[in-house]
Coordinates of C-alpha atoms and ligand atoms in Angstrom, one line a residue:
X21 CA -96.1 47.8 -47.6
X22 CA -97.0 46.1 -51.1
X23 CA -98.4 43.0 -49.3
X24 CA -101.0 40.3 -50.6
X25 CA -103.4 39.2 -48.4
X26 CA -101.8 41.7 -45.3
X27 CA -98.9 39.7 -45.8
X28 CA -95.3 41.1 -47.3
X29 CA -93.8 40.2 -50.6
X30 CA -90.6 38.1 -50.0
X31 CA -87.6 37.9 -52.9
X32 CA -85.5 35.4 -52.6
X33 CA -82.5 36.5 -55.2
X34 CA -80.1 33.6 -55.8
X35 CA -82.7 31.1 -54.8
X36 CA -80.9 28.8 -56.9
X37 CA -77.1 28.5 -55.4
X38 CA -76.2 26.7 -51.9
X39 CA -77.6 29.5 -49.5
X40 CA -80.3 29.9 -51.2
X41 CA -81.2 26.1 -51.2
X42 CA -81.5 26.0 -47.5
X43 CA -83.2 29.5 -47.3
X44 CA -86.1 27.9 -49.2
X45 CA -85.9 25.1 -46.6
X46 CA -86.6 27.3 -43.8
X47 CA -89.2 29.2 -45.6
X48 CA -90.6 25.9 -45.5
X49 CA -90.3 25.5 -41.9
X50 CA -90.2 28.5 -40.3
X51 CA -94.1 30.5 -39.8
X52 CA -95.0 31.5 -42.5
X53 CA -95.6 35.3 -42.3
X54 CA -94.9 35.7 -46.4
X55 CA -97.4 37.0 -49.2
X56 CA -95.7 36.0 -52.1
X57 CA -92.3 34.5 -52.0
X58 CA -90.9 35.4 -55.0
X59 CA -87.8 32.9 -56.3
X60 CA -85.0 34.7 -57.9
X61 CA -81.5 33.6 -59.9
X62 CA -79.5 34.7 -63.0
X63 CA -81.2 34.1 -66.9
X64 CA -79.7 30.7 -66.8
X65 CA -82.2 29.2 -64.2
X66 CA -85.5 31.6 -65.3
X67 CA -88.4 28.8 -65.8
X68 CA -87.0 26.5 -63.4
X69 CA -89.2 25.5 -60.7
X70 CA -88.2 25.4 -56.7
X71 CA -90.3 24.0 -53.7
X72 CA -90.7 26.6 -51.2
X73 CA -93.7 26.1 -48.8
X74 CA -94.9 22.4 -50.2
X75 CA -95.7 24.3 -53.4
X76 CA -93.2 24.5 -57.1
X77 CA -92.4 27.8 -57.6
X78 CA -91.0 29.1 -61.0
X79 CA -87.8 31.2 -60.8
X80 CA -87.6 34.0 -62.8
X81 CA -84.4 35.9 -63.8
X82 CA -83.2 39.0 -62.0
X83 CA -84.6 42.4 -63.2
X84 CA -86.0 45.6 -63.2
X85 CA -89.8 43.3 -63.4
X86 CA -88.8 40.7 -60.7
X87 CA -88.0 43.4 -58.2
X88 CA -91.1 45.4 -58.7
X89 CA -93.6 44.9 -55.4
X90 CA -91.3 43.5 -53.5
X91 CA -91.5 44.7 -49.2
X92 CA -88.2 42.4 -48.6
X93 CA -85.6 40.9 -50.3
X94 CA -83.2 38.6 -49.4
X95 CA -80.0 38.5 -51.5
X96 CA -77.7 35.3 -51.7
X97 CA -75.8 36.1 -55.2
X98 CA -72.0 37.2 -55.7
X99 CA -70.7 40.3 -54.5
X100 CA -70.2 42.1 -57.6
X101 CA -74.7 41.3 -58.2
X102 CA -75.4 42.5 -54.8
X103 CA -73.3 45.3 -55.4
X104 CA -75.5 46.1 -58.7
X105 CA -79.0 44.8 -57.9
X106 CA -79.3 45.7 -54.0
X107 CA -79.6 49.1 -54.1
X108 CA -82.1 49.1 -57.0
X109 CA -84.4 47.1 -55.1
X110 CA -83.8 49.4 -52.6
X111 CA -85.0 52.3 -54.7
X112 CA -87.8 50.6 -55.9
X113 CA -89.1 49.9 -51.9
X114 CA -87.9 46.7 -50.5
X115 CA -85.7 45.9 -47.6
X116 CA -82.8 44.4 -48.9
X117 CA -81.2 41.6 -46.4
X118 CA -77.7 41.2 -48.0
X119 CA -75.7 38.3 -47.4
X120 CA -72.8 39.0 -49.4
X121 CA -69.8 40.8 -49.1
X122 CA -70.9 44.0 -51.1
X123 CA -71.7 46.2 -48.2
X124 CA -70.5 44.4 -44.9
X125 CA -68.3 47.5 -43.9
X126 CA -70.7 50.2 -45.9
X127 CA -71.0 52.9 -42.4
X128 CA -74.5 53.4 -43.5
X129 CA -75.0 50.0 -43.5
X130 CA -76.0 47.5 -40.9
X131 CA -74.1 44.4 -39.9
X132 CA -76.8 42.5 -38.2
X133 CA -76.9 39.4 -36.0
X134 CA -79.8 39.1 -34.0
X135 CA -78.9 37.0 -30.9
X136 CA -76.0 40.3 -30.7
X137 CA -77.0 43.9 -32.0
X138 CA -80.9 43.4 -33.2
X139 CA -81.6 47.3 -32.4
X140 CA -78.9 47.8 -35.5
X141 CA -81.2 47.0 -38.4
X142 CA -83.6 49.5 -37.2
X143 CA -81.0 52.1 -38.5
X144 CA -80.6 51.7 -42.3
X145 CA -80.1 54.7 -44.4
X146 CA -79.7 52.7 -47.7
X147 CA -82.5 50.5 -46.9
X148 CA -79.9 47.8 -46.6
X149 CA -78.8 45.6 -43.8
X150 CA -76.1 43.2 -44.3
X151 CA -75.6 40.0 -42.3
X152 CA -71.9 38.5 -41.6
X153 CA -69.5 36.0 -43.3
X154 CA -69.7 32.9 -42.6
X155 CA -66.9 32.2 -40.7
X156 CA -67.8 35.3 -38.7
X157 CA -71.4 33.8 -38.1
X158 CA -70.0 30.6 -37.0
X159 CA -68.3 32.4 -34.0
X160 CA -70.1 35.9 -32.9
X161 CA -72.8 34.6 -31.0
X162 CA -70.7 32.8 -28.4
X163 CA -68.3 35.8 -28.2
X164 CA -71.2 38.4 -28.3
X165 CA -72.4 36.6 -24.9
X166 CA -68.7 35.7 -23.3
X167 CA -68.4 39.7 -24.3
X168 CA -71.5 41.0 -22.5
X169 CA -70.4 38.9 -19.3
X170 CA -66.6 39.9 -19.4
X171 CA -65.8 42.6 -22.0
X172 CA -63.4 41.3 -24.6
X173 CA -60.1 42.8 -25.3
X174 CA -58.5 40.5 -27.8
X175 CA -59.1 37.5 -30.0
X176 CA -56.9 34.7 -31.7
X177 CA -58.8 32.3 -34.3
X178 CA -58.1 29.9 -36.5
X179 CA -60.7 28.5 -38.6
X180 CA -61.6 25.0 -40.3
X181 CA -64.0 25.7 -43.2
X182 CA -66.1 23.5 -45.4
X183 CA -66.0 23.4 -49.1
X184 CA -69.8 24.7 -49.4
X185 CA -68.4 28.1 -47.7
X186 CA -67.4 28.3 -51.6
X187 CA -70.8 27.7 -52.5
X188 CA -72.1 24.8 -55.0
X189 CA -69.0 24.9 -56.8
X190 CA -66.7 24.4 -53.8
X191 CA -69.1 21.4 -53.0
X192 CA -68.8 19.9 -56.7
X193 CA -64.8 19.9 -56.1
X194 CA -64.7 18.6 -53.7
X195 CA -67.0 15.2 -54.6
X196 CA -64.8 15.4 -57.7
X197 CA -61.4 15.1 -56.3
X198 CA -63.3 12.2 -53.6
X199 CA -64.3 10.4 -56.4
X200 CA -60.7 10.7 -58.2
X201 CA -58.7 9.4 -54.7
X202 CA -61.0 7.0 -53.2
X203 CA -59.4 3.6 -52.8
X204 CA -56.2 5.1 -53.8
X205 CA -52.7 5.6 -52.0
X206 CA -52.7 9.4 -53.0
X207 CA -51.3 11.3 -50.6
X208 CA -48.8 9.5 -49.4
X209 CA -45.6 11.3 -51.9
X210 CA -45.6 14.6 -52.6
X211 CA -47.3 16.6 -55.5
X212 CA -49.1 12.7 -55.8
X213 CA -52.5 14.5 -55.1
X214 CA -52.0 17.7 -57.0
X215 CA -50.9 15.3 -60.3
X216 CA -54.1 12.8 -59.8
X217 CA -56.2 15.9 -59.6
X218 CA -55.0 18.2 -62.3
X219 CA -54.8 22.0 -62.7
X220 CA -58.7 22.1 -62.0
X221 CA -58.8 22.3 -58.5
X222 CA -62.0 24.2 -58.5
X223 CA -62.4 27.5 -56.4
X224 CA -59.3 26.3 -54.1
X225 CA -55.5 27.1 -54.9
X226 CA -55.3 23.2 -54.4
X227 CA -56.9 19.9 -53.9
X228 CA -58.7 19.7 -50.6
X229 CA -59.2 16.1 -50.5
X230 CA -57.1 14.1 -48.4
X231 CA -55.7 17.8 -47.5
X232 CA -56.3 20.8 -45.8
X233 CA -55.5 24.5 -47.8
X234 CA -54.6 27.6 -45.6
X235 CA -56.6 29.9 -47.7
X236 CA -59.6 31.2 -48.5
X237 CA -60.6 34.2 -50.6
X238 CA -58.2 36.7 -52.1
X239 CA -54.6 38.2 -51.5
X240 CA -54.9 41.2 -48.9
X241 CA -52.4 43.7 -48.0
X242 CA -48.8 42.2 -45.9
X243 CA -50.1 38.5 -46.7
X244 CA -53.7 38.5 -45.1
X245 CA -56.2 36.6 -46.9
X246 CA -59.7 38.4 -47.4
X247 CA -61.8 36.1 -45.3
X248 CA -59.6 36.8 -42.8
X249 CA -60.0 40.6 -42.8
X250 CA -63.5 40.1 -43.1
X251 CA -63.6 38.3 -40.2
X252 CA -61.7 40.4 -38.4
X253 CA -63.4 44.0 -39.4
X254 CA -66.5 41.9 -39.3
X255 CA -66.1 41.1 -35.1
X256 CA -65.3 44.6 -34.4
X257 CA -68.3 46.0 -36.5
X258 CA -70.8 43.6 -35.2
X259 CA -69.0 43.7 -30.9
X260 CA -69.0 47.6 -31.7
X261 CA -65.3 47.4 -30.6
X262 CA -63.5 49.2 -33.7
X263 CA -59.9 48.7 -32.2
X264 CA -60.5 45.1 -31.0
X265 CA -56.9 43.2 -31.8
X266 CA -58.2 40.5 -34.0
X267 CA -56.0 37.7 -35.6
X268 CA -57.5 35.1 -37.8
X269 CA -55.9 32.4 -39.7
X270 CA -58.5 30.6 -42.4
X271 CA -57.6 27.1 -43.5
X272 CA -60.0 25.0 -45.6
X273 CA -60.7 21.2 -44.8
X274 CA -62.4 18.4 -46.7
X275 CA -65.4 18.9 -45.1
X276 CA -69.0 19.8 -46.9
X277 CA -70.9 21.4 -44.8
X278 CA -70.2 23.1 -41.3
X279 CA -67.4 25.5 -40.4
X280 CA -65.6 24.8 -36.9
X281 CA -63.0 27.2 -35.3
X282 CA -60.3 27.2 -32.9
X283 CA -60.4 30.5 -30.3
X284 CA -58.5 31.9 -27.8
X285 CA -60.3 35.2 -26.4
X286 CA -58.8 37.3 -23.9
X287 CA -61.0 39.8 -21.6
X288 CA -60.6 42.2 -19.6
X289 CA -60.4 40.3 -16.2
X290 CA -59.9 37.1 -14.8
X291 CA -62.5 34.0 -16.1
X292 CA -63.8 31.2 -14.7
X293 CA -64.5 28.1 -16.9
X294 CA -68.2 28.0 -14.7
X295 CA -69.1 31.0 -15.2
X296 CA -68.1 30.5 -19.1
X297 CA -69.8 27.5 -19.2
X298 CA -73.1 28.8 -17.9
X299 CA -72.9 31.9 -20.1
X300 CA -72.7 29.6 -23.1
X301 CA -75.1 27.3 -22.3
X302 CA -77.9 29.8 -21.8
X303 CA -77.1 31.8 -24.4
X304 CA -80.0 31.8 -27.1
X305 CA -78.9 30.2 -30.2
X306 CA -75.8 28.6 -28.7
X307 CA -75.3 24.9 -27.4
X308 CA -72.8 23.7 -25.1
X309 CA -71.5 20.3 -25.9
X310 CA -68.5 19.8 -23.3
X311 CA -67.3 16.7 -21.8
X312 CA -64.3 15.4 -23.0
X313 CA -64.5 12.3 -20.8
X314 CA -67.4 11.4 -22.5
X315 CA -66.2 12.1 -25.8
X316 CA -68.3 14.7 -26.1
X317 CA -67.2 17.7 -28.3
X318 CA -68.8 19.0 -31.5
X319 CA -67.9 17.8 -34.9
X320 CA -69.1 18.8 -38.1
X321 CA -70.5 15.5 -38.7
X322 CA -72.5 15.8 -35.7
X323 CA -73.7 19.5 -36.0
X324 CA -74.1 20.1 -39.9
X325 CA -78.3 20.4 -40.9
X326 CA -78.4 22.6 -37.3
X327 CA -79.4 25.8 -36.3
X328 CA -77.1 26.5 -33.3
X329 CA -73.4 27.3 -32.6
X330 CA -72.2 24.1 -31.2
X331 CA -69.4 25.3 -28.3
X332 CA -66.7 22.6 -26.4
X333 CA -63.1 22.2 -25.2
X334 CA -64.2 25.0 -22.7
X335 CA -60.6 25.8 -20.8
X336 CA -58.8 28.0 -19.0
X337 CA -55.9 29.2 -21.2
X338 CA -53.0 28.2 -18.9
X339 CA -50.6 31.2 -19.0
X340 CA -53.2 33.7 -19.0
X341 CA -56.2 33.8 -16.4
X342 CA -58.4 36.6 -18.3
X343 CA -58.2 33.8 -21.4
X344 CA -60.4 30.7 -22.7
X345 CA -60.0 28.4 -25.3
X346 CA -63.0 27.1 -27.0
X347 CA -63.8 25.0 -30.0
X348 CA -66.8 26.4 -31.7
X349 CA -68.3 24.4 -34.6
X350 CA -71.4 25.9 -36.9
X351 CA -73.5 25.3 -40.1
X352 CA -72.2 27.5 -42.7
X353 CA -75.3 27.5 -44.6
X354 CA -78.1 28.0 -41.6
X355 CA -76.8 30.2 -39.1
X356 CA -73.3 30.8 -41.2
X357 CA -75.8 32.3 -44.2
X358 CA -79.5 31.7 -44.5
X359 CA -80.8 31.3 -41.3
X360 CA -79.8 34.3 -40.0
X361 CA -80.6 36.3 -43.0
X362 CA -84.0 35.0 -42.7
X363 CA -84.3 35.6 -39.0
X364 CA -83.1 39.2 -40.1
X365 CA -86.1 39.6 -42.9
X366 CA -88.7 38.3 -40.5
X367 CA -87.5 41.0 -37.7
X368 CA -88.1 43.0 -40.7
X369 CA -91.6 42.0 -41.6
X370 CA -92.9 41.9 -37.6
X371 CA -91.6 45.7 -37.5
X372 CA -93.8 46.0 -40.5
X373 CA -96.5 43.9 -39.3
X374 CA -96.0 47.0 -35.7
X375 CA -96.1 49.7 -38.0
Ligands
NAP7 N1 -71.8 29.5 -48.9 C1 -71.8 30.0 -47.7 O1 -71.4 29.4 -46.6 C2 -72.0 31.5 -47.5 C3 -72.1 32.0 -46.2 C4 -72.4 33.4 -46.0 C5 -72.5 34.2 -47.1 N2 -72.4 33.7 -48.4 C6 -72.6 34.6 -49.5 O2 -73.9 34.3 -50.1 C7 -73.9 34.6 -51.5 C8 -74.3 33.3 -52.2 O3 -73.4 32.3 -51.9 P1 -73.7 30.7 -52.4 O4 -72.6 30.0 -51.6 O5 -75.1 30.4 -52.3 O6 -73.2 30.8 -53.9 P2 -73.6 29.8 -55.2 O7 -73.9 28.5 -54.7 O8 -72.6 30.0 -56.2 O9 -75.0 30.5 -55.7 C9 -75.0 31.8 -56.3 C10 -76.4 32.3 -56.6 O10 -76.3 33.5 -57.2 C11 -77.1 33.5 -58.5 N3 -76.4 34.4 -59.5 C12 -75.2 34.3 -60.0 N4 -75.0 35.2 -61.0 C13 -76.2 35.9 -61.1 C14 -76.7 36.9 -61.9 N5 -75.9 37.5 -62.8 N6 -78.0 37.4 -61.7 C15 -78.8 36.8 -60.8 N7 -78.4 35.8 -60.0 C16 -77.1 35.3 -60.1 C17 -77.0 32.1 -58.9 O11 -78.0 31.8 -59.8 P3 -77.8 30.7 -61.0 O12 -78.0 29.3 -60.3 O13 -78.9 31.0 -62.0 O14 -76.4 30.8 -61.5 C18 -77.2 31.3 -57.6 O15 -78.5 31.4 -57.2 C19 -72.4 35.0 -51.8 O16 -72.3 36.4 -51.8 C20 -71.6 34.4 -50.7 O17 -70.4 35.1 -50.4 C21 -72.2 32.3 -48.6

């Protein structure tokens, strides 16, 4: 360990983009157990200055330099800068906590979600442990737990993801097409929305406003989107059940912040909705919010800024008594991204700290 004052150098790199906004939030909230916390982005935001910990801190650009010292470092940058940058930090000493989608599926790699497999970032030949998709995230805790309890054996999921799951420029879309259909009657003919909004529809195939898109990431083999791949090889990585049958459908709605998902999950005897309910609502991490009488169900509006998984619509599926259907609704950006990288780089720093 390189650490200042006994403590361990942090990296944040991408401390500039939508993950990395809220990382800096919990590093602000969380203990702080950090030496340095070293802010990290691309050339164009070098000399910029973040608040991390009640203090400005200037961001420098990503480089040889700016990795140099570092004990752990968290990455929240595109695939294709993980894929470069990671493994030189790596090579020059740190940990590397990786939160994109460079080395998810890497066998000598890590998946890691703490609440689920924590031994599995003890093992980490390249000195890199990844941590999940998003959508993934928003979902695995409840399923690790319902799994523990009653083995799973097959899972159906549809998803309804926010705009910032497409980071700050998914957000910018969509305030932009808000602003161009507010107090309009778009949406009412067809193509009316697509012509009011142009050909710039940001990182969507089309306008999400006033609409939801049944896509998200790139063309796969037979028709599969990659987010849904990744969610599925994701489960089974993570659930350490490599032939789990895993269908996902991703759809992206006008929301900004907070993922929600529809699942049915089949195990390998029959459930009871008690039992189910009482796993979920002692499960660390996870809260159950269940009472449809009450109107009580989560909603993205209710559980974005949160650190949980937010679980309701607990049921019974009605042709199948080894099936539930639940509604699970999550922050994309704290426990779908930064949160549980961070929890990841301070399991890190503790085994350090034990060392
Ligand atoms: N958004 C989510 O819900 C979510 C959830 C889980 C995982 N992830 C993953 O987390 C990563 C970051 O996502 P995001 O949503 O925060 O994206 P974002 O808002 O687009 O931010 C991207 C970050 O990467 C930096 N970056 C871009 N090019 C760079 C370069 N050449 N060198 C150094 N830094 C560079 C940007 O710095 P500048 O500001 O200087 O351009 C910015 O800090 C992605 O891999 C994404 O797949 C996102």
């Amino acid at each position: 360990m390189t650490a200042r004052d006994g403590k361990p150098t942090l990296a944040v790199v991408g401390a500039t983009g939508a993950v990395g906004a809220v990382m800096l939030q919990i590093l602000s909230q969380h203990a702080d157990i950090w030496g340095e916390i070293r802010l990290i982005a691309s050339p164009r935001s070098a000399g910029r200055k973040l608040a991390v910990r009640g203090e400005e801190v200037e961001v420098v650009a990503l480089d040889e330099e700016a990795l140099s010292g570092v004990d752990v470092a968290m990455f929240d940058v595109p695939d294709e800068i993980a894929r470069q940058w990671a493994p030189v930090a790596a090579a020059k000493g740190a940990v590397v906590v990786d939160n994109s989608g460079a080395f998810r599926m890497d066998p000598d790699v890590p998946l890691v979600v703490p609440e689920v497999n924590p031994h599995a970032a003890r093992v980490r030949p390249r000195g890199i442990i990844a941590t999940p998709n998003c959508t993934t995230l928003s979902m695995i805790v409840t399923l690790g737990a319902l799994h523990a309890e009653f083995g799973l054996r097959e899972l159906f999921v549809s998803s309804y993801q926010a705009v910032s799951g497409a980071g700050r420029a998914g957000i910018d879309a969509l305030r932009q097409q808000l602003s161009l259909v507010a107090g309009t009657e778009l949406g009412t003919s067809p193509g009316d929305l697509r012509r009011a909004v142009g050909d710039d529809t940001g990182p969507f195939p089309e306008p999400v406003a006033l609409n939801v898109v049944p896509w998200a990431g790139s063309l796969r083999e037979d028709g599969w989107s990659s987010e849904e791949m990744k969610v599925r090889d994701e489960s089974r990585k993570i659930l350490g059940l490599p032939e789990l049958p895993v269908a996902v459908t991703c759809v992206r709605v006008p929301v900004v912040t907070a993922h929600s998902l529809t699942v049915h999950a089949r195990f390998e005897g029959e459930v009871t909705v008690d039992r189910a309910r009482e796993i979920i609502a002692t499960a660390p991490g996870v809260v159950l919010f269940d009472n449809p009488a009450a109107g009580e169900f989560p909603t993205p509006a209710d559980v974005v800024g949160t650190d949980p998984t937010w679980v309701g619509r607990v049921r019974r599926a009605l042709d199948d008594p080894t099936a539930l259907e639940l509604f699970v609704c999550g922050d994309n950006l704290r426990k779908g991204a930064a949160l549980n990288t961070t929890q990841v780089a301070e399991s890190v720093a503790r085994d350090f700290g034990a060392s």
